[in-house]
Amino acid sequence: MGGAKLNPLSILLVEDEENVAQFIELELRHEGYDVTRADDGEAALEFFREGNWDLLLLDWMLPKLDGLEVCRRIRKKSNTPIIILTARGHIGDKIAGLDTGADDYITKPFEIEELLARIRAVTRRNNLNSNPQKGETLQIADLEMDKSRRLVKRNSTVIDLTPREFNLLQFLMEHEGKVLDREWLLSAVWGYDFIGETNVVDVYIRYLRNKLDRNYTPKLIQTVRGVGYVLRPSD
């Protein structure tokens, strides 16, 4: 890339393997990013509290506090993008990482070009989701969302959502009335391609329906057969 950015992204890299951490840091700095390193989970939380970060690169297997617990604690207070780095490549591990609140998940060993592409994708999505023109609050019928407080209400009743459910609902609400296919939802909300696993979208749509539509009218989450889903009040 052509030189350092005027306002480089501030990245907190949490990795306890010295060789891996040093390699990633050097590559990121070469791309113009501002990088700070932490080598255990407790240090990561301390750095996070003291700084203003654009992105966290978070290893799963860390001393003192593992990456999933770090992610879980951060998600209670912040929407800062998080990419988990790990050697655990099973689909169940990926789902666990994403359900904890991570924006993306990359399996070791990886090519640095893939990591850089995922960083660009996550930060691009975050910038789009933070577009002030969309506002901090969304409302469709009696469904309300406060994005800054990550609070959802239906008919004035608070609805408890997981981080992934919240992100999926936010994307649906920001595209009210537009039919969204599964691949689009998967890319926008999960952040990378679950090859052959677009049914994860169907699973989370079912979760949202159980929480948002089952006991309320009008029904808001509509299925467009053979295409995908759309959020709009039913007739």
Short mmCIF file of N, CA and C in Angstrom, two decimals, residues 75-222:
data_model
loop_
_atom_site.label_atom_id
_atom_site.label_comp_id
_atom_site.label_asym_id
_atom_site.label_seq_id
_atom_site.Cartn_x
_atom_site.Cartn_y
_atom_site.Cartn_z
N ARG A 75 -17.94 -7.07 24.82
CA ARG A 75 -19.23 -6.88 24.16
C ARG A 75 -20.31 -6.31 25.09
N LYS A 76 -20.13 -6.46 26.38
CA LYS A 76 -21.10 -5.88 27.31
C LYS A 76 -21.03 -4.36 27.33
N LYS A 77 -19.90 -3.81 26.85
CA LYS A 77 -19.68 -2.36 26.96
C LYS A 77 -19.36 -1.70 25.63
N SER A 78 -19.03 -2.46 24.59
CA SER A 78 -18.51 -1.83 23.38
C SER A 78 -18.86 -2.65 22.13
N ASN A 79 -19.02 -1.94 21.01
CA ASN A 79 -19.25 -2.58 19.72
C ASN A 79 -17.99 -2.58 18.86
N THR A 80 -16.83 -2.30 19.46
CA THR A 80 -15.58 -2.29 18.71
C THR A 80 -15.42 -3.62 17.95
N PRO A 81 -15.12 -3.57 16.65
CA PRO A 81 -14.98 -4.82 15.88
C PRO A 81 -13.91 -5.74 16.47
N ILE A 82 -14.20 -7.04 16.48
CA ILE A 82 -13.29 -8.05 17.01
C ILE A 82 -13.16 -9.19 15.99
N ILE A 83 -11.92 -9.52 15.66
CA ILE A 83 -11.64 -10.70 14.84
C ILE A 83 -10.89 -11.70 15.72
N ILE A 84 -11.41 -12.91 15.83
CA ILE A 84 -10.77 -13.95 16.63
C ILE A 84 -9.78 -14.71 15.76
N LEU A 85 -8.58 -14.93 16.30
CA LEU A 85 -7.54 -15.72 15.65
C LEU A 85 -7.37 -17.01 16.43
N THR A 86 -7.45 -18.16 15.76
CA THR A 86 -7.35 -19.41 16.51
C THR A 86 -7.02 -20.59 15.61
N ALA A 87 -6.45 -21.61 16.21
CA ALA A 87 -6.19 -22.86 15.50
C ALA A 87 -7.42 -23.77 15.53
N ARG A 88 -8.46 -23.38 16.26
CA ARG A 88 -9.66 -24.21 16.38
C ARG A 88 -10.56 -23.94 15.19
N GLY A 89 -10.61 -24.92 14.27
CA GLY A 89 -11.29 -24.67 13.01
C GLY A 89 -12.61 -25.37 12.82
N HIS A 90 -13.10 -26.08 13.83
CA HIS A 90 -14.38 -26.78 13.68
C HIS A 90 -15.53 -25.77 13.60
N ILE A 91 -16.58 -26.13 12.88
CA ILE A 91 -17.71 -25.22 12.70
C ILE A 91 -18.33 -24.83 14.04
N GLY A 92 -18.36 -25.77 14.99
CA GLY A 92 -18.91 -25.45 16.31
C GLY A 92 -18.10 -24.38 17.02
N ASP A 93 -16.77 -24.42 16.86
CA ASP A 93 -15.92 -23.40 17.45
C ASP A 93 -16.17 -22.04 16.81
N LYS A 94 -16.34 -22.05 15.48
CA LYS A 94 -16.60 -20.78 14.78
C LYS A 94 -17.91 -20.17 15.26
N ILE A 95 -18.93 -21.00 15.37
CA ILE A 95 -20.23 -20.48 15.83
C ILE A 95 -20.12 -19.96 17.25
N ALA A 96 -19.38 -20.67 18.12
CA ALA A 96 -19.20 -20.22 19.50
C ALA A 96 -18.52 -18.86 19.53
N GLY A 97 -17.48 -18.69 18.71
CA GLY A 97 -16.77 -17.41 18.68
C GLY A 97 -17.65 -16.28 18.19
N LEU A 98 -18.42 -16.53 17.13
CA LEU A 98 -19.28 -15.49 16.58
C LEU A 98 -20.44 -15.18 17.52
N ASP A 99 -20.98 -16.22 18.16
CA ASP A 99 -22.09 -15.99 19.10
C ASP A 99 -21.64 -15.21 20.33
N THR A 100 -20.38 -15.29 20.67
CA THR A 100 -19.87 -14.52 21.81
C THR A 100 -19.82 -13.03 21.48
N GLY A 101 -19.85 -12.71 20.19
CA GLY A 101 -19.86 -11.31 19.79
C GLY A 101 -18.78 -10.92 18.82
N ALA A 102 -17.93 -11.88 18.42
CA ALA A 102 -16.89 -11.55 17.45
C ALA A 102 -17.51 -11.21 16.10
N ASP A 103 -16.85 -10.33 15.36
CA ASP A 103 -17.33 -9.94 14.04
C ASP A 103 -16.82 -10.88 12.96
N ASP A 104 -15.70 -11.53 13.21
CA ASP A 104 -15.14 -12.45 12.23
C ASP A 104 -14.23 -13.44 12.97
N TYR A 105 -13.80 -14.45 12.24
CA TYR A 105 -13.07 -15.58 12.82
C TYR A 105 -12.13 -16.09 11.76
N ILE A 106 -10.85 -16.17 12.04
CA ILE A 106 -9.89 -16.66 11.06
C ILE A 106 -9.05 -17.76 11.69
N THR A 107 -8.90 -18.85 10.95
CA THR A 107 -8.25 -20.04 11.48
C THR A 107 -6.77 -20.06 11.13
N LYS A 108 -5.94 -20.33 12.13
CA LYS A 108 -4.50 -20.48 11.91
C LYS A 108 -4.22 -21.86 11.32
N PRO A 109 -3.20 -21.98 10.47
CA PRO A 109 -2.39 -20.88 9.93
C PRO A 109 -3.14 -20.16 8.81
N PHE A 110 -2.87 -18.89 8.63
CA PHE A 110 -3.54 -18.12 7.58
C PHE A 110 -2.50 -17.29 6.83
N GLU A 111 -2.85 -16.92 5.62
CA GLU A 111 -2.00 -16.03 4.84
C GLU A 111 -2.28 -14.60 5.30
N ILE A 112 -1.24 -13.79 5.37
CA ILE A 112 -1.42 -12.42 5.85
C ILE A 112 -2.37 -11.64 4.96
N GLU A 113 -2.40 -11.98 3.65
CA GLU A 113 -3.31 -11.28 2.74
C GLU A 113 -4.77 -11.52 3.12
N GLU A 114 -5.06 -12.74 3.62
CA GLU A 114 -6.43 -13.03 4.05
C GLU A 114 -6.78 -12.21 5.29
N LEU A 115 -5.86 -12.13 6.24
CA LEU A 115 -6.11 -11.34 7.44
C LEU A 115 -6.34 -9.87 7.08
N LEU A 116 -5.52 -9.33 6.20
CA LEU A 116 -5.68 -7.93 5.79
C LEU A 116 -7.02 -7.71 5.11
N ALA A 117 -7.45 -8.66 4.29
CA ALA A 117 -8.74 -8.53 3.62
C ALA A 117 -9.88 -8.55 4.63
N ARG A 118 -9.77 -9.41 5.63
CA ARG A 118 -10.82 -9.48 6.65
C ARG A 118 -10.85 -8.21 7.50
N ILE A 119 -9.69 -7.64 7.79
CA ILE A 119 -9.64 -6.37 8.52
C ILE A 119 -10.34 -5.29 7.72
N ARG A 120 -10.06 -5.21 6.42
CA ARG A 120 -10.72 -4.20 5.59
C ARG A 120 -12.22 -4.40 5.56
N ALA A 121 -12.65 -5.68 5.44
CA ALA A 121 -14.09 -5.97 5.37
C ALA A 121 -14.80 -5.60 6.67
N VAL A 122 -14.20 -5.97 7.80
CA VAL A 122 -14.82 -5.69 9.10
C VAL A 122 -14.91 -4.19 9.36
N THR A 123 -13.82 -3.47 9.08
CA THR A 123 -13.84 -2.03 9.34
C THR A 123 -14.76 -1.32 8.37
N ARG A 124 -14.86 -1.83 7.13
CA ARG A 124 -15.79 -1.22 6.16
C ARG A 124 -17.22 -1.41 6.62
N ARG A 125 -17.57 -2.61 7.07
CA ARG A 125 -18.92 -2.85 7.57
C ARG A 125 -19.21 -2.00 8.79
N ASN A 126 -18.22 -1.87 9.66
CA ASN A 126 -18.42 -1.07 10.87
C ASN A 126 -18.67 0.39 10.52
N ASN A 127 -17.94 0.90 9.54
CA ASN A 127 -18.15 2.29 9.11
C ASN A 127 -19.54 2.47 8.53
N LEU A 128 -20.01 1.48 7.75
CA LEU A 128 -21.35 1.57 7.19
C LEU A 128 -22.40 1.51 8.29
N ASN A 129 -22.19 0.61 9.26
CA ASN A 129 -23.16 0.48 10.34
C ASN A 129 -23.18 1.69 11.25
N SER A 130 -22.06 2.46 11.24
CA SER A 130 -21.96 3.64 12.09
C SER A 130 -22.37 4.91 11.37
N ASN A 131 -22.91 4.77 10.16
CA ASN A 131 -23.30 5.92 9.36
C ASN A 131 -24.28 6.79 10.14
N PRO A 132 -23.90 8.03 10.50
CA PRO A 132 -24.79 8.85 11.32
C PRO A 132 -26.10 9.18 10.63
N GLN A 133 -26.15 9.07 9.29
CA GLN A 133 -27.39 9.37 8.59
C GLN A 133 -28.48 8.35 8.93
N LYS A 134 -28.08 7.18 9.38
CA LYS A 134 -29.06 6.18 9.75
C LYS A 134 -29.60 6.41 11.16
N GLY A 135 -28.94 7.23 11.93
CA GLY A 135 -29.41 7.54 13.27
C GLY A 135 -29.08 6.46 14.28
N GLU A 136 -29.24 6.81 15.54
CA GLU A 136 -28.95 5.88 16.63
C GLU A 136 -30.17 5.07 17.02
N THR A 137 -31.35 5.47 16.56
CA THR A 137 -32.56 4.72 16.88
C THR A 137 -33.28 4.33 15.60
N LEU A 138 -33.88 3.15 15.64
CA LEU A 138 -34.66 2.64 14.51
C LEU A 138 -36.01 2.21 15.03
N GLN A 139 -37.06 2.36 14.21
CA GLN A 139 -38.38 1.91 14.64
C GLN A 139 -39.18 1.43 13.43
N ILE A 140 -39.80 0.28 13.59
CA ILE A 140 -40.72 -0.28 12.61
C ILE A 140 -41.92 -0.80 13.39
N ALA A 141 -43.10 -0.24 13.10
CA ALA A 141 -44.30 -0.55 13.88
C ALA A 141 -43.99 -0.29 15.36
N ASP A 142 -44.21 -1.29 16.24
CA ASP A 142 -43.92 -1.08 17.66
C ASP A 142 -42.57 -1.68 18.06
N LEU A 143 -41.73 -2.00 17.07
CA LEU A 143 -40.38 -2.51 17.34
C LEU A 143 -39.41 -1.35 17.33
N GLU A 144 -38.67 -1.19 18.43
CA GLU A 144 -37.72 -0.09 18.58
C GLU A 144 -36.33 -0.63 18.86
N MET A 145 -35.32 0.04 18.29
CA MET A 145 -33.93 -0.32 18.55
C MET A 145 -33.13 0.94 18.84
N ASP A 146 -32.41 0.91 19.96
CA ASP A 146 -31.43 1.95 20.29
C ASP A 146 -30.06 1.34 20.05
N LYS A 147 -29.41 1.74 18.95
CA LYS A 147 -28.15 1.10 18.56
C LYS A 147 -27.02 1.39 19.54
N SER A 148 -26.95 2.61 20.05
CA SER A 148 -25.85 2.96 20.94
C SER A 148 -25.94 2.21 22.26
N ARG A 149 -27.14 1.97 22.74
CA ARG A 149 -27.34 1.24 24.00
C ARG A 149 -27.57 -0.26 23.76
N ARG A 150 -27.64 -0.65 22.49
CA ARG A 150 -27.92 -2.04 22.12
C ARG A 150 -29.16 -2.56 22.85
N LEU A 151 -30.22 -1.76 22.73
CA LEU A 151 -31.47 -2.05 23.43
C LEU A 151 -32.59 -2.22 22.41
N VAL A 152 -33.36 -3.29 22.56
CA VAL A 152 -34.48 -3.56 21.66
C VAL A 152 -35.75 -3.71 22.48
N LYS A 153 -36.85 -3.08 21.99
CA LYS A 153 -38.15 -3.19 22.65
C LYS A 153 -39.22 -3.51 21.62
N ARG A 154 -40.18 -4.30 22.02
CA ARG A 154 -41.37 -4.56 21.21
C ARG A 154 -42.57 -4.26 22.08
N ASN A 155 -43.40 -3.33 21.63
CA ASN A 155 -44.56 -2.89 22.41
C ASN A 155 -44.13 -2.47 23.82
N SER A 156 -42.97 -1.73 23.87
CA SER A 156 -42.39 -1.18 25.10
C SER A 156 -41.80 -2.24 26.02
N THR A 157 -41.78 -3.50 25.62
CA THR A 157 -41.18 -4.57 26.41
C THR A 157 -39.77 -4.84 25.92
N VAL A 158 -38.80 -4.84 26.84
CA VAL A 158 -37.41 -5.08 26.45
C VAL A 158 -37.24 -6.53 26.00
N ILE A 159 -36.59 -6.70 24.85
CA ILE A 159 -36.33 -8.02 24.28
C ILE A 159 -34.84 -8.31 24.44
N ASP A 160 -34.53 -9.42 25.08
CA ASP A 160 -33.13 -9.80 25.31
C ASP A 160 -32.60 -10.54 24.09
N LEU A 161 -31.58 -9.97 23.43
CA LEU A 161 -31.00 -10.58 22.24
C LEU A 161 -29.52 -10.85 22.46
N THR A 162 -29.02 -11.91 21.83
CA THR A 162 -27.58 -12.15 21.81
C THR A 162 -26.93 -11.14 20.86
N PRO A 163 -25.60 -10.96 20.94
CA PRO A 163 -24.94 -10.02 20.02
C PRO A 163 -25.23 -10.34 18.56
N ARG A 164 -25.24 -11.62 18.17
CA ARG A 164 -25.48 -11.97 16.77
C ARG A 164 -26.91 -11.69 16.38
N GLU A 165 -27.86 -11.99 17.26
CA GLU A 165 -29.26 -11.68 16.98
C GLU A 165 -29.46 -10.18 16.81
N PHE A 166 -28.82 -9.40 17.67
CA PHE A 166 -28.94 -7.95 17.58
C PHE A 166 -28.41 -7.44 16.24
N ASN A 167 -27.23 -7.93 15.84
CA ASN A 167 -26.64 -7.46 14.59
C ASN A 167 -27.50 -7.84 13.38
N LEU A 168 -28.07 -9.03 13.41
CA LEU A 168 -28.94 -9.46 12.32
C LEU A 168 -30.19 -8.58 12.28
N LEU A 169 -30.80 -8.34 13.43
CA LEU A 169 -31.99 -7.50 13.47
C LEU A 169 -31.67 -6.08 13.01
N GLN A 170 -30.53 -5.55 13.42
CA GLN A 170 -30.15 -4.21 13.00
C GLN A 170 -30.05 -4.11 11.48
N PHE A 171 -29.42 -5.11 10.87
CA PHE A 171 -29.28 -5.09 9.41
C PHE A 171 -30.65 -5.17 8.74
N LEU A 172 -31.53 -6.01 9.26
CA LEU A 172 -32.88 -6.11 8.70
C LEU A 172 -33.63 -4.79 8.84
N MET A 173 -33.52 -4.15 10.00
CA MET A 173 -34.23 -2.90 10.23
C MET A 173 -33.69 -1.76 9.36
N GLU A 174 -32.36 -1.76 9.17
CA GLU A 174 -31.77 -0.71 8.34
C GLU A 174 -32.10 -0.89 6.86
N HIS A 175 -32.59 -2.09 6.52
CA HIS A 175 -33.01 -2.35 5.13
C HIS A 175 -34.50 -2.70 5.10
N GLU A 176 -35.29 -1.98 5.88
CA GLU A 176 -36.73 -2.23 5.98
C GLU A 176 -37.36 -2.27 4.58
N GLY A 177 -38.17 -3.32 4.37
CA GLY A 177 -38.90 -3.43 3.12
C GLY A 177 -38.11 -4.01 1.96
N LYS A 178 -36.81 -4.26 2.16
CA LYS A 178 -35.97 -4.80 1.09
C LYS A 178 -35.74 -6.28 1.32
N VAL A 179 -35.95 -7.08 0.28
CA VAL A 179 -35.75 -8.52 0.39
C VAL A 179 -34.25 -8.80 0.37
N LEU A 180 -33.77 -9.50 1.39
CA LEU A 180 -32.35 -9.80 1.55
C LEU A 180 -32.14 -11.30 1.43
N ASP A 181 -31.27 -11.72 0.51
CA ASP A 181 -31.05 -13.15 0.39
C ASP A 181 -30.08 -13.63 1.47
N ARG A 182 -30.00 -14.94 1.65
CA ARG A 182 -29.22 -15.53 2.74
C ARG A 182 -27.74 -15.21 2.61
N GLU A 183 -27.22 -15.24 1.38
CA GLU A 183 -25.79 -14.96 1.19
C GLU A 183 -25.45 -13.53 1.61
N TRP A 184 -26.33 -12.59 1.29
CA TRP A 184 -26.11 -11.20 1.66
C TRP A 184 -26.12 -11.05 3.18
N LEU A 185 -27.11 -11.65 3.81
CA LEU A 185 -27.19 -11.58 5.27
C LEU A 185 -25.98 -12.23 5.91
N LEU A 186 -25.56 -13.37 5.39
CA LEU A 186 -24.41 -14.08 5.94
C LEU A 186 -23.16 -13.21 5.85
N SER A 187 -22.94 -12.61 4.69
CA SER A 187 -21.75 -11.77 4.49
C SER A 187 -21.80 -10.53 5.35
N ALA A 188 -22.98 -9.90 5.44
CA ALA A 188 -23.09 -8.62 6.15
C ALA A 188 -23.04 -8.79 7.66
N VAL A 189 -23.62 -9.86 8.18
CA VAL A 189 -23.77 -10.02 9.63
C VAL A 189 -22.69 -10.91 10.23
N TRP A 190 -22.38 -12.01 9.55
CA TRP A 190 -21.37 -12.93 10.08
C TRP A 190 -19.96 -12.55 9.63
N GLY A 191 -19.86 -11.87 8.51
CA GLY A 191 -18.59 -11.27 8.13
C GLY A 191 -17.68 -12.13 7.30
N TYR A 192 -18.03 -13.37 7.06
CA TYR A 192 -17.23 -14.20 6.18
C TYR A 192 -18.10 -15.35 5.71
N ASP A 193 -17.59 -16.11 4.77
CA ASP A 193 -18.40 -17.11 4.09
C ASP A 193 -18.39 -18.44 4.82
N PHE A 194 -19.53 -18.80 5.41
CA PHE A 194 -19.74 -20.16 5.89
C PHE A 194 -20.07 -20.99 4.65
N ILE A 195 -19.07 -21.59 4.02
CA ILE A 195 -19.33 -22.31 2.77
C ILE A 195 -20.33 -23.43 3.03
N GLY A 196 -21.44 -23.38 2.31
CA GLY A 196 -22.45 -24.41 2.46
C GLY A 196 -23.23 -24.32 3.75
N GLU A 197 -23.10 -23.22 4.49
CA GLU A 197 -23.73 -23.13 5.80
C GLU A 197 -24.69 -21.94 5.89
N THR A 198 -25.33 -21.59 4.76
CA THR A 198 -26.26 -20.47 4.81
C THR A 198 -27.47 -20.78 5.69
N ASN A 199 -27.66 -22.05 6.07
CA ASN A 199 -28.77 -22.38 6.96
C ASN A 199 -28.61 -21.74 8.33
N VAL A 200 -27.40 -21.27 8.66
CA VAL A 200 -27.23 -20.58 9.94
C VAL A 200 -28.09 -19.32 9.97
N VAL A 201 -28.31 -18.70 8.81
CA VAL A 201 -29.21 -17.54 8.73
C VAL A 201 -30.62 -17.95 9.11
N ASP A 202 -31.09 -19.08 8.58
CA ASP A 202 -32.43 -19.56 8.90
C ASP A 202 -32.59 -19.82 10.39
N VAL A 203 -31.54 -20.38 10.99
CA VAL A 203 -31.58 -20.67 12.43
C VAL A 203 -31.76 -19.38 13.22
N TYR A 204 -31.01 -18.34 12.86
CA TYR A 204 -31.08 -17.08 13.62
C TYR A 204 -32.36 -16.31 13.32
N ILE A 205 -32.88 -16.45 12.11
CA ILE A 205 -34.18 -15.85 11.83
C ILE A 205 -35.24 -16.49 12.73
N ARG A 206 -35.14 -17.80 12.91
CA ARG A 206 -36.10 -18.49 13.80
C ARG A 206 -35.97 -17.99 15.23
N TYR A 207 -34.71 -17.78 15.69
CA TYR A 207 -34.52 -17.22 17.03
C TYR A 207 -35.21 -15.86 17.16
N LEU A 208 -35.01 -15.00 16.15
CA LEU A 208 -35.60 -13.66 16.20
C LEU A 208 -37.13 -13.74 16.19
N ARG A 209 -37.66 -14.60 15.36
CA ARG A 209 -39.12 -14.73 15.30
C ARG A 209 -39.69 -15.16 16.65
N ASN A 210 -39.02 -16.11 17.29
CA ASN A 210 -39.51 -16.57 18.60
C ASN A 210 -39.54 -15.44 19.62
N LYS A 211 -38.58 -14.53 19.52
CA LYS A 211 -38.49 -13.45 20.50
C LYS A 211 -39.31 -12.21 20.11
N LEU A 212 -39.41 -11.95 18.81
CA LEU A 212 -40.00 -10.69 18.37
C LEU A 212 -41.41 -10.81 17.82
N ASP A 213 -41.73 -11.97 17.24
CA ASP A 213 -43.01 -12.09 16.53
C ASP A 213 -44.01 -13.04 17.18
N ARG A 214 -43.52 -14.01 17.91
CA ARG A 214 -44.41 -15.08 18.38
C ARG A 214 -45.57 -14.55 19.21
N ASN A 215 -45.31 -13.58 20.07
CA ASN A 215 -46.35 -13.08 20.98
C ASN A 215 -46.84 -11.68 20.63
N TYR A 216 -46.54 -11.26 19.38
CA TYR A 216 -46.90 -9.88 19.00
C TYR A 216 -47.54 -9.86 17.62
N THR A 217 -48.31 -8.80 17.38
CA THR A 217 -48.82 -8.49 16.05
C THR A 217 -48.57 -7.01 15.78
N PRO A 218 -48.32 -6.65 14.52
CA PRO A 218 -48.25 -7.54 13.35
C PRO A 218 -46.94 -8.33 13.34
N LYS A 219 -46.92 -9.43 12.57
CA LYS A 219 -45.68 -10.16 12.37
C LYS A 219 -44.76 -9.31 11.46
N LEU A 220 -43.49 -9.26 11.82
CA LEU A 220 -42.57 -8.35 11.12
C LEU A 220 -41.58 -9.06 10.19
N ILE A 221 -41.13 -10.25 10.55
CA ILE A 221 -40.10 -10.94 9.75
C ILE A 221 -40.79 -11.85 8.75
N GLN A 222 -40.72 -11.49 7.48
CA GLN A 222 -41.42 -12.22 6.43
C GLN A 222 -40.44 -13.04 5.59
#
